[in-house]
Coordinates of C-alpha atoms and ligand atoms in Angstrom, one line a residue:
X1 CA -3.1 -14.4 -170.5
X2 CA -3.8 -11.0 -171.5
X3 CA -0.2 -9.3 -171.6
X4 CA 3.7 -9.2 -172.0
X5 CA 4.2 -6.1 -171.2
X6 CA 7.9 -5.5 -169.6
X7 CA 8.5 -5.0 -166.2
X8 CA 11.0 -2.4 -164.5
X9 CA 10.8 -4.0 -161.3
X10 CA 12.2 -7.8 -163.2
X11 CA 14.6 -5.3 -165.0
X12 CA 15.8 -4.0 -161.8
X13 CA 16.0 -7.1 -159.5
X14 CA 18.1 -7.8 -162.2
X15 CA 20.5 -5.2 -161.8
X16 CA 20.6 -4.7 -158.6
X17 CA 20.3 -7.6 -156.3
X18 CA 22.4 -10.4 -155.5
X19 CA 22.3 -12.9 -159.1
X20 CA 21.7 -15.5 -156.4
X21 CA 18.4 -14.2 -155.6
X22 CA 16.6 -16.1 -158.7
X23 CA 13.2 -15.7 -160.0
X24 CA 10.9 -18.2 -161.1
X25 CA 10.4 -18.4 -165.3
X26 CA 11.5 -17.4 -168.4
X27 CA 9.8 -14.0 -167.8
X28 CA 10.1 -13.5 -164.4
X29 CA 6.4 -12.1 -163.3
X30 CA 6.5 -8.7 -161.2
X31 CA 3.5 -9.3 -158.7
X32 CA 1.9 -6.0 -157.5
X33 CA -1.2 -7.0 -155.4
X34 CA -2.9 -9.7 -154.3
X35 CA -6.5 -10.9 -153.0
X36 CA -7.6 -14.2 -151.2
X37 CA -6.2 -17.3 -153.6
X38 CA -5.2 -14.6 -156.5
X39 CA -2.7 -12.3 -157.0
X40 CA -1.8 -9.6 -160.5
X41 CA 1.0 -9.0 -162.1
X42 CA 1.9 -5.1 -163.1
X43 CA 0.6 -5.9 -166.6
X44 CA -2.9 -6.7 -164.9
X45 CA -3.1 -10.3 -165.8
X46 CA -4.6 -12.4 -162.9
X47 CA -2.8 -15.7 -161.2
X48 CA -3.9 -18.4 -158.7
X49 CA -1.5 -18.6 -156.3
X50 CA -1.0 -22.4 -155.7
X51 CA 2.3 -21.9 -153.9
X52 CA 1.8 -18.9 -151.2
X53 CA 4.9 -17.5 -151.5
X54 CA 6.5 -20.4 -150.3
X55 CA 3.7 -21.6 -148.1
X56 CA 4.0 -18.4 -146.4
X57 CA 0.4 -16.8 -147.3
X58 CA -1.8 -19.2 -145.4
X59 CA -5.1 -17.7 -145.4
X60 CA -5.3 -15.7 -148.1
X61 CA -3.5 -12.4 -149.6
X62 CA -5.0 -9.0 -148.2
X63 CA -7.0 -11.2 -145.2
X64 CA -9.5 -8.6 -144.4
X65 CA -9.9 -9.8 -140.5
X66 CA -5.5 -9.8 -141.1
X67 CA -4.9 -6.2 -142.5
X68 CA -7.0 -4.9 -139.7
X69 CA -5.1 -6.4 -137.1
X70 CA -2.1 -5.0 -138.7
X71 CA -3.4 -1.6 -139.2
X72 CA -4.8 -0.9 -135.8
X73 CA -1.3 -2.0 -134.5
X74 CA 0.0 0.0 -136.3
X75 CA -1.7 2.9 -135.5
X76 CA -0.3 2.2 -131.5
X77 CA 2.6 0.6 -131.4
X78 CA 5.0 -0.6 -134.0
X79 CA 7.7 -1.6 -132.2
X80 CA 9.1 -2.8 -128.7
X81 CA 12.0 -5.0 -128.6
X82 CA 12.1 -8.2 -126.2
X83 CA 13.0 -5.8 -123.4
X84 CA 9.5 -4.6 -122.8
X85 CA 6.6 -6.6 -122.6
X86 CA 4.0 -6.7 -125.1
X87 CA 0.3 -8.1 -124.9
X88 CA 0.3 -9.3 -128.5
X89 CA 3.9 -11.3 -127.4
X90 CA 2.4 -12.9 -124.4
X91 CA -0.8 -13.6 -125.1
X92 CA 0.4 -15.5 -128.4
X93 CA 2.9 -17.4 -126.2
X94 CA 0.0 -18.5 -124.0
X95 CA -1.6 -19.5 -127.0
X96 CA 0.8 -21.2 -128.7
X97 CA 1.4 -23.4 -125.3
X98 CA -2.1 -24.5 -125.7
X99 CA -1.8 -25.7 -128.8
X100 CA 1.6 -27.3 -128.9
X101 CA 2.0 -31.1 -128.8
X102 CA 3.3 -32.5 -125.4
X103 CA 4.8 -30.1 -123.1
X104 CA 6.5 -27.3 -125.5
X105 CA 5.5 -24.3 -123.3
X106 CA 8.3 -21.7 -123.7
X107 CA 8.4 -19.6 -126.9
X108 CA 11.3 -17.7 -128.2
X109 CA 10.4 -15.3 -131.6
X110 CA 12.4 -14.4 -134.1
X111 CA 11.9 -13.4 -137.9
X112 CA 12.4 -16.1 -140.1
X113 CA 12.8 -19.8 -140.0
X114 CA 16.6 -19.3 -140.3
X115 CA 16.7 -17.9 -137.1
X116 CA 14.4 -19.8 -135.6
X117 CA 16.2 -23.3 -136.8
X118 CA 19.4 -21.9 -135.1
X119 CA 18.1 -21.1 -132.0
X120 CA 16.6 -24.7 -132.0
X121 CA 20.4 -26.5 -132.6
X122 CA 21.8 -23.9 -130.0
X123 CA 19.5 -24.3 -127.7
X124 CA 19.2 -28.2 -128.2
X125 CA 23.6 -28.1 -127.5
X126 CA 23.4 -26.0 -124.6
X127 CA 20.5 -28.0 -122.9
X128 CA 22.6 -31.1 -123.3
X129 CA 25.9 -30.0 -123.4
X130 CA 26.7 -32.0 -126.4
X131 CA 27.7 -30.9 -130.0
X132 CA 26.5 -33.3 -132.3
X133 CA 23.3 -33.0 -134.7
X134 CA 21.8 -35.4 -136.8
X135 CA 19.8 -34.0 -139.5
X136 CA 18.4 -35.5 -143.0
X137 CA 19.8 -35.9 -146.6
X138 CA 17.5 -34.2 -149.0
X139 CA 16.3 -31.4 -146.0
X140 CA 16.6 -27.4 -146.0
X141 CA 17.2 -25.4 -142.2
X142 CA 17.4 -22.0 -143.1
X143 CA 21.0 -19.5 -144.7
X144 CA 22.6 -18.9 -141.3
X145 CA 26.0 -21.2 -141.2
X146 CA 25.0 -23.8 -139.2
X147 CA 21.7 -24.2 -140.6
X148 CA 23.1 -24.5 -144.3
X149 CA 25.1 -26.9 -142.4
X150 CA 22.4 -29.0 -141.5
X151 CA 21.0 -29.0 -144.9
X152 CA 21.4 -32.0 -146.9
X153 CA 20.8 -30.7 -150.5
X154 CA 24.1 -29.5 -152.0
X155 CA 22.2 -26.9 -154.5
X156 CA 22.3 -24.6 -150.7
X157 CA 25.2 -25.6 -149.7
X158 CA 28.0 -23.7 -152.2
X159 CA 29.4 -21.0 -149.4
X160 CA 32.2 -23.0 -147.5
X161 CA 31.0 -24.2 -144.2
X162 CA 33.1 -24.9 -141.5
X163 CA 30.8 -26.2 -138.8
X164 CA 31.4 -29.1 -136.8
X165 CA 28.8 -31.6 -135.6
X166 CA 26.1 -32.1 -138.1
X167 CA 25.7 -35.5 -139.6
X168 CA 23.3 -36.4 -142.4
X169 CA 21.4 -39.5 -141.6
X170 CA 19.6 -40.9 -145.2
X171 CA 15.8 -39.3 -146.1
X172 CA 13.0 -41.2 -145.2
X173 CA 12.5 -41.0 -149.2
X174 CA 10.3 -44.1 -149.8
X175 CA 9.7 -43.4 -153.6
X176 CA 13.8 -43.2 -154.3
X177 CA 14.6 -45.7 -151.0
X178 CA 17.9 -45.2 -150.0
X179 CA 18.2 -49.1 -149.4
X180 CA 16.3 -49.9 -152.2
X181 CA 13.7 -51.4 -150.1
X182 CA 9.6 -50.8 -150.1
X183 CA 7.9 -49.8 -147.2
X184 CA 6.3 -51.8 -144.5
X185 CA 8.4 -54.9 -145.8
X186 CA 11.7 -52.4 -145.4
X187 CA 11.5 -52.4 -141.2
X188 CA 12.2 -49.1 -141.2
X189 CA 15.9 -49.1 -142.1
X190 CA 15.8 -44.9 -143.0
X191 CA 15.3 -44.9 -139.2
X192 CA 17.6 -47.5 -138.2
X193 CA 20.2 -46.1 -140.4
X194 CA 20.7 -43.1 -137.1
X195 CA 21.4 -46.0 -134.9
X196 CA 24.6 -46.7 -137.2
X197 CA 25.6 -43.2 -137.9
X198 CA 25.1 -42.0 -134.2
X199 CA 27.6 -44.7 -133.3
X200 CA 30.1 -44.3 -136.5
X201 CA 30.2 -40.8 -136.7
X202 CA 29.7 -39.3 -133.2
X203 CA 31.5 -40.0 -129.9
X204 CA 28.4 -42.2 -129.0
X205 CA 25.9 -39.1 -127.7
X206 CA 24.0 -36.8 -129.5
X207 CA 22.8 -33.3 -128.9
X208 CA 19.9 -33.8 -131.2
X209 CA 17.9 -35.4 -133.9
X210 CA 16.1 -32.2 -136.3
X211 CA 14.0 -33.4 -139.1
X212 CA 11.2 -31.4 -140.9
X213 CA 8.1 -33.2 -140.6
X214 CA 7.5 -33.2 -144.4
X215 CA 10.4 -32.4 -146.1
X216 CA 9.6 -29.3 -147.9
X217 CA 12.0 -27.9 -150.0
X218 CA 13.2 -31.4 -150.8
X219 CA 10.5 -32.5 -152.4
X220 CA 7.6 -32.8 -149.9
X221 CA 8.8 -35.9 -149.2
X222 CA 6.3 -37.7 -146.0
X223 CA 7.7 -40.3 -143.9
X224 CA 6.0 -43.4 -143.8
X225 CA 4.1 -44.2 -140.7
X226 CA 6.0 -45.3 -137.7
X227 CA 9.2 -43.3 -139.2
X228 CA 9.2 -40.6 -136.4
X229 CA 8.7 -42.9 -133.7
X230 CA 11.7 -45.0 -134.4
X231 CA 13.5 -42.8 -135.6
X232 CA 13.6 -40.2 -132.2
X233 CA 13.8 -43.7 -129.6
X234 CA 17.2 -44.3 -131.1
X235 CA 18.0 -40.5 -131.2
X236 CA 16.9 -40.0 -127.6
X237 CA 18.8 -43.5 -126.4
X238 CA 22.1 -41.7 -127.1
X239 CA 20.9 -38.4 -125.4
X240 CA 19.2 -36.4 -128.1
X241 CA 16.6 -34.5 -128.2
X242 CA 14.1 -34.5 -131.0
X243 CA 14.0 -30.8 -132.8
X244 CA 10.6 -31.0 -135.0
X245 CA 10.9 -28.1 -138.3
X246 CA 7.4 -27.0 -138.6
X247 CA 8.5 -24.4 -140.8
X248 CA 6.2 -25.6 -143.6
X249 CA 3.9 -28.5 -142.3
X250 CA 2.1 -25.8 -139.4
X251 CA -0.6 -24.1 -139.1
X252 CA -3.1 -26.8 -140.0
X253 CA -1.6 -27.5 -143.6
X254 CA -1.3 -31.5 -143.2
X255 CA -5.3 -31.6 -142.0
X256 CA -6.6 -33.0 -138.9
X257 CA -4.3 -31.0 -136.3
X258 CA -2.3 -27.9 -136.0
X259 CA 1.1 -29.8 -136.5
X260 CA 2.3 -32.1 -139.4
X261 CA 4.0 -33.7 -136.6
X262 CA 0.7 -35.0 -134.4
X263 CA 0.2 -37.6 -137.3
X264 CA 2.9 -39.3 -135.7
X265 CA 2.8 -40.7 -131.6
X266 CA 5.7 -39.0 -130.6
X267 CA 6.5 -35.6 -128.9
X268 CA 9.0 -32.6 -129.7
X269 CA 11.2 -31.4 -127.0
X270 CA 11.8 -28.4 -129.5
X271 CA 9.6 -27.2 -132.2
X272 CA 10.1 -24.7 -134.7
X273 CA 7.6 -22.3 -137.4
X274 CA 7.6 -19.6 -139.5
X275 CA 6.2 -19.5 -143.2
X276 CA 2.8 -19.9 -142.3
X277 CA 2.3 -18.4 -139.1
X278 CA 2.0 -14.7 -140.0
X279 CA 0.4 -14.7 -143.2
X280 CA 3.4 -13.3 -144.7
X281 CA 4.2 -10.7 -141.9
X282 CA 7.7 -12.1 -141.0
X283 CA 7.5 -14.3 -137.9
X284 CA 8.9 -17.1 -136.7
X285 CA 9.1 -19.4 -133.4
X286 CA 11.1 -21.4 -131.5
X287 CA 8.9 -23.4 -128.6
X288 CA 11.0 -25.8 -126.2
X289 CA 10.1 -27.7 -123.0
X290 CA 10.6 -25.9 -120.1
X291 CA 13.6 -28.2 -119.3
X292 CA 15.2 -27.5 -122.5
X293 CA 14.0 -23.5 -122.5
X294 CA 15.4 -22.9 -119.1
X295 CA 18.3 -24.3 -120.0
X296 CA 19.3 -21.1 -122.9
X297 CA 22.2 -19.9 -121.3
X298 CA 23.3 -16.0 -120.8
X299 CA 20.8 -13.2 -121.6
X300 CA 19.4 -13.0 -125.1
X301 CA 17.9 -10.6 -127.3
X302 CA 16.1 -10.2 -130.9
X303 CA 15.7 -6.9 -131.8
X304 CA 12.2 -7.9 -134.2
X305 CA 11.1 -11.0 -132.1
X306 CA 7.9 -10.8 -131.4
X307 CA 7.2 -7.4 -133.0
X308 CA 3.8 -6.2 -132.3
X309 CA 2.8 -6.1 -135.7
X310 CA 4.1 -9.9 -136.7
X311 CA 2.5 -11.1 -133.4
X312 CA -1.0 -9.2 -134.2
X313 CA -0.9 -10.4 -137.9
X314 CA -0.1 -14.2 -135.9
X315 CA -2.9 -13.7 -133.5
X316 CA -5.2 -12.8 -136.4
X317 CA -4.2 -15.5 -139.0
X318 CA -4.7 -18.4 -135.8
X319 CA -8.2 -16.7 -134.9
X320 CA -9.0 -17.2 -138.9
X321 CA -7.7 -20.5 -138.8
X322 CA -10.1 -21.5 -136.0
X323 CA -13.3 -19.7 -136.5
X324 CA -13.6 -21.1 -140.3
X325 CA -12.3 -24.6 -139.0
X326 CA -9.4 -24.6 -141.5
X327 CA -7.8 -27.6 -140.0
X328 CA -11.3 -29.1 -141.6
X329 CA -10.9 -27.7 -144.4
X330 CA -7.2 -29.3 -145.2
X331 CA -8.0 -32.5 -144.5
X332 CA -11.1 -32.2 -146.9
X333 CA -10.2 -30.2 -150.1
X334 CA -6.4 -32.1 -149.5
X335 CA -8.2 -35.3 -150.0
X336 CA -9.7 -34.0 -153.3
X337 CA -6.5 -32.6 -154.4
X338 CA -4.4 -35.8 -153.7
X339 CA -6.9 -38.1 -155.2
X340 CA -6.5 -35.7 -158.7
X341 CA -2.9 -35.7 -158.1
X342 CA -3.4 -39.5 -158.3
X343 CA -5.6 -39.1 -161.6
X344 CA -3.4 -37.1 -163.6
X345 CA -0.7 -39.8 -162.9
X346 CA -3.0 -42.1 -164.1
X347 CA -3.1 -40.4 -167.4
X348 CA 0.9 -38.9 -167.5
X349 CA 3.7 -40.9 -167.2
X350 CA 6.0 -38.3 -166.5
X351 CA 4.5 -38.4 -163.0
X352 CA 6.6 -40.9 -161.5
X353 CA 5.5 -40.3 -157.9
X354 CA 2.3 -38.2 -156.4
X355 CA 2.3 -37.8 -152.4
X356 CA 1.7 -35.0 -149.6
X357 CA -0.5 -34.6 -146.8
X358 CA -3.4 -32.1 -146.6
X359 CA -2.6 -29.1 -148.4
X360 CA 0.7 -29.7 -149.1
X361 CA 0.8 -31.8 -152.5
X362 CA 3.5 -32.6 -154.7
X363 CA 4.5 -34.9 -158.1
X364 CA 7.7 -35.6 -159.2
X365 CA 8.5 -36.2 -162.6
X366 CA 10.6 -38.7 -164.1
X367 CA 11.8 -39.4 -167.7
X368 CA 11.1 -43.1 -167.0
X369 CA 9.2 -45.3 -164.3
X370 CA 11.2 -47.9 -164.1
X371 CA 15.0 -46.3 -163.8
X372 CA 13.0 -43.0 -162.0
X373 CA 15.5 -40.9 -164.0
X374 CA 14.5 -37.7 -162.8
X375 CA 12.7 -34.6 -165.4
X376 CA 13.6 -31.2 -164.1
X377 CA 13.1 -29.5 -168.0
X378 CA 9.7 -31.0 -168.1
X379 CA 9.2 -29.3 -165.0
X380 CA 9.8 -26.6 -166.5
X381 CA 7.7 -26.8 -169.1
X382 CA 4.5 -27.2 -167.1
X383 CA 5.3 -24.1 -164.9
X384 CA 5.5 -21.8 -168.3
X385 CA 2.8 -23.8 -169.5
X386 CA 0.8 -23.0 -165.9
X387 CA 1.8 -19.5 -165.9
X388 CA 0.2 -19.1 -169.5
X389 CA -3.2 -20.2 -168.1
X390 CA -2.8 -18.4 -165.4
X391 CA -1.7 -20.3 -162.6
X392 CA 1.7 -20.0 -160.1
X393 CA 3.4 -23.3 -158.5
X394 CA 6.1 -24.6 -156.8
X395 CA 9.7 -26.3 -157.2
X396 CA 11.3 -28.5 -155.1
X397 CA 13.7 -32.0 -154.8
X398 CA 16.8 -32.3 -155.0
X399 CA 17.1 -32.9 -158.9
X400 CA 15.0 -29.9 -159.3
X401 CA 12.3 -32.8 -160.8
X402 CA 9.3 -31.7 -158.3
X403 CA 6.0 -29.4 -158.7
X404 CA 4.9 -28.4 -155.2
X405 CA 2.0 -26.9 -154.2
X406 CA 1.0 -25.1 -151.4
X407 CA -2.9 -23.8 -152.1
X408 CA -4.0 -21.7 -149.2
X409 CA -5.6 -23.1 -146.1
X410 CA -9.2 -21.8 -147.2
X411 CA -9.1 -22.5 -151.5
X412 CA -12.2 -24.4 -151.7
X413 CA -12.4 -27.4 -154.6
X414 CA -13.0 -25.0 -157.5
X415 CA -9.3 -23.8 -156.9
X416 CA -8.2 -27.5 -156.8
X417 CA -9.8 -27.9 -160.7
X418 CA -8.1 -24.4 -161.6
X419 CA -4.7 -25.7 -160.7
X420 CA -5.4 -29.3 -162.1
X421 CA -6.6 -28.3 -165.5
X422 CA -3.1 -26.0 -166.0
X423 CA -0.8 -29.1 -164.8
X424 CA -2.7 -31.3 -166.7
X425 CA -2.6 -29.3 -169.3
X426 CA 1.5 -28.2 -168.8
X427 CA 1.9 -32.0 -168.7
X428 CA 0.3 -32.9 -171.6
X429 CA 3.0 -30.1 -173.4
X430 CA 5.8 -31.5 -171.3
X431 CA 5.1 -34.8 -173.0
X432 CA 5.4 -33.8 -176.3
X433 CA 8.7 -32.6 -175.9
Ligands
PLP501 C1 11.7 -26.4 -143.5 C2 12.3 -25.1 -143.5 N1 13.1 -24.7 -142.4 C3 13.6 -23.5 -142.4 C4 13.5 -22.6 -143.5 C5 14.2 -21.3 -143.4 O1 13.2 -20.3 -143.3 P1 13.5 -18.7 -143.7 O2 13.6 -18.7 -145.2 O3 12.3 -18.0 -143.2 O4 14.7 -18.3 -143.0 C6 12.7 -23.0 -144.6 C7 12.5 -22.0 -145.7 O5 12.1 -22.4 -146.8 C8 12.1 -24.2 -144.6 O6 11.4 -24.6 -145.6

C-alpha cells in the first residue's frame, strides 16, 4: 500500500468517543469514500471491502440506481413519522409480504437490528402471553437490554442485565459439538437439547424460540440440515413461536432464495432484518403473522421507522437485487469462494474449520487440529497482513479465532481471487509466527 499517513479522524474517535467503540487494526484505517466492492482511505490507498461494513453494504458502495433513489427523496420528503402514511412505507410492506416465507404479512420498521430483535421478543410475549425466550449460546441480538440478554457470547454481555426469561439452549456448533458428537450420527441432540431446557428451566411453556439462521457474529456458524425443523417442533409443542434473525443471512446472501431460512422446511411466525436491507441507509424490520401482528398491544410509534429515505434506499437495493438476479449470483460466486475456502485449508493448518453458505464465508483458526485450541493472534496477523495488500475482512466467534467475510451480493470471481490471495498470503505470515 501506498501510504501511512496519520489520520485526524482515528486521532479523534480516539478522543472523543466511547473507548468501547473499537476499531479494527493496529492503525485503525479512516475510510472516506467508497465505490462498488472498493472503498479509500484519507491517505488514498484503495481496499476491497470483503466485509460490507458488517454485511450491511449489499450491493455495492455509492449504488448508482441507490443514490438516486435517495437523492430524489430527498429532494421531496425527508421525513414523516409512522403517523402519516408514506408510499415508499407501504409499498415496501406489500413487497416484503410477497417475498416473505409462509404467511409473515405485517411489517413493523425500525432503524437497526437492535430494535428490530426487541420488537420481535415483545411482540412474540404479548402474542402468547408468556415470558420465556429461548435463544442460542454463541448468538448476538442487538445492545438494547433484553437483546444483550438474549446473547450468548459473554464478550457483549459486561453491562449488568437484569432481565428475566431468556434461556440459552447450546449452538448448533457442529465443528466444536457441544456433545461431542458428529453430525448425522449425533440425532440432532443441539435440537433436542430445548426439549430439556424448556422443561428444566421454564414453567413448561415458552413465549418463543429466536435463533439467527447463520450465526453471524459468532462465527457464521450454519446448522446442519434438519436443525431448524426439530428444533422449532419442540419449541412450538410447549407454545413458542419461532422468531427467525435475518439480520445478516437476508437479502439473497445464502444463494438460492431471499432468506437464509428457506434452506430449511420450516416457517417463521416472526422474522427479523436489517444490515443488508438498505444498503447501509439504516433500516430495519420486523415481519409477523397477522395472528401474532395483531396481537402488539397499545398504540406504538418509531419516530424513524420507515423513513422515506431508508425505505427508498430499501426499495432500490431489492429492485437491484432482482433485475441483476443477485440471488444467482450468491449461489454461484459463493460456490467458488467456499470451494477456495476449502483449498487454502488444504494448504494451512491453521484453518481448523471452513463453512458458510453463499456469500457469507468464514474459517476459523486453530493452533491445533486435533485439540481445536482456538488462534485469535493469528487472526490477527492475517487481517494486518490483508490490510497491507489491500484488502478489509471480518471477525467473529466467540474466542475471537474467526475471519468472516461478507463480499457484496454482485463481487464477481475476480473479487473472490483478490480476497484469497491476501488470506492466503496473511496465513502463510500467521504461520510463521
Ligand atoms: C444477527 C444480528 N442480530 C441483530 C443485530 C443488531 O443489529 P444492529 O447493530 O443494527 O442493532 C446484529 C448486529 O450485528 C446481528 O448480527
Amino acid at each position: 500500500m501506498s501510504s501511512n499517513q496519520p489520520s485526524q479522524a482515528v486521532a479523534k474517535h480516539k478522543q472523543y468517543l466511547f473507548p468501547a467503540i473499537t476499531m479494527y487494526y493496529q492503525d485503525p484505517i479512516e475510510l472516506v469514500r467508497g465505490e462498488g466492492n472498493y472503498v479509500w482511505d484519507h491517505a488514498g490507498n484503495r481496499y476491497l471491502d470483503a466485509f460490507g461494513g458488517v454485511l450491511t453494504v449489499s450491493i455495492g458502495h455509492a449504488n448508482p440506481k441507490v443514490v438516486n433513489a435517495v437523492v430524489e427523496q430527498v429532494k421531496k420528503l425527508s421525513h414523516c413519522s409512522t403517523l402519516y402514511a408514506h408510499a415508499e412505507m407501504s409499498n415496501l410492506a406489500e413487497k416484503l409480504a410477497s417475498i416473505a416465507p409462509g404467511n409473515l404479512k405485517k411489517t413493523f420498521f425500525t432503524s437497526s437490528g437492535t430494535e428490530a430483535n426487541e420488537t420481535a421478543m415483545n411482540a412474540a410475549r404479548a402474542a402468547t402471553g408468556r415470558m420465556d425466550i429461548i435463544t442460542l449460546r454463541h448468538s448476538y441480538s442487538g445492545r438494547s437490554l433484553q437483546t444483550l440478554a438474549g446473547c450468548g457470547q459473554s464478550g457483549w454481555k459486561k453491562v449488568p442485565l437484569p432481565v428475566a426469561g431468556i434461556k440459552h439452549a447450546h449452538a448448533p456448533y457442529c465443528y466444536r459439538c457441544p456433545f461431542g458428537q458428529k453430525f448425522p450420527e449425533c440425532g440432532l441432540k443441539c435440537a433436542e437439547d430445548l426439549e430439556e431446557l424448556i422443561i428444566t428451566e421454564t414453567g413448561g411453556e415458552i413465549a418463543a424460540f429466536m435463533a439467527e439462521t447463520i450465526i453471524g457474529s459468532g462465527g457464521f456458524i450454519v446448522p446442519p440440515p434438519g436443525y431448524f425443523e426439530k428444533a422449532t417442533a419442540i419449541a412450538r409443542k410447549f407454545g413458542g413461536l419461532f422468531i427467525c434473525d435475518e439480520v445478516q443471512a437476508a437479502w439473497g446472501r445464502t444463494g438460492e432464495h431471499w432468506w437464509g431460512i428457506q434452506h430449511w422446511d420450516v416457517k417463521p411466525d416472526i422474522m427479523v432484518s436489517a444490515k443488508g436491507m438498505g444498503n447501509g441507509a439504516p433500516v430495519a424490520m420486523t415481519i409477523a403473522t397477522p395472528e401474532v401482528a395483531d396481537k402488539f398491544p397499545g398504540i406504538t410509534f418509531a419516530t424513524f421507522g420507515g423513513n422515506p429515505i431508508s425505505m427508498a434506499s430499501t426499495r432500490a437495493t431489492i429492485e437491484v437485487i432482482e433485475e441483476q438476479n443477485l440471488i444467482d449470483n450468491c449461489k454461484t460466486v459463493g460456490a467458488y469462494l467456499g470451494q477456495k475456502f476449502k483449498e487454502l485449508m488444504e494448504k494451512h493448518s491453521l484453518i481448523g474449520d471452513a463453512r458458510g453458505l453463499g456469500m457469507m464465508q468464514a474459517i476459523e483458526l486453530v493452533k491445533d487440529r486435533k485439540t481445536k485450541e482456538p488462534a485469535p493472534a493469528a487472526v490477527n496477523k492475517v487481517f494486518e497482513e490483508a490490510k497491507k495488500r489491500g484488502v478489509l475482512l471480518g471477525k467473529g466467534g466467540v474466542y475471537g479465532n474467526v475471519i468472516r467475510t461478507g463480499l457484496m451480493l454482485n463481487a464477481g470471481k475476480q473479487q473472490v481471487d483478490e480476497l484469497v490471495a491476501a488470506m492466503d498470503a496473511g496465513l502463510t505470515v500467521a504461520a510463521a509466527g
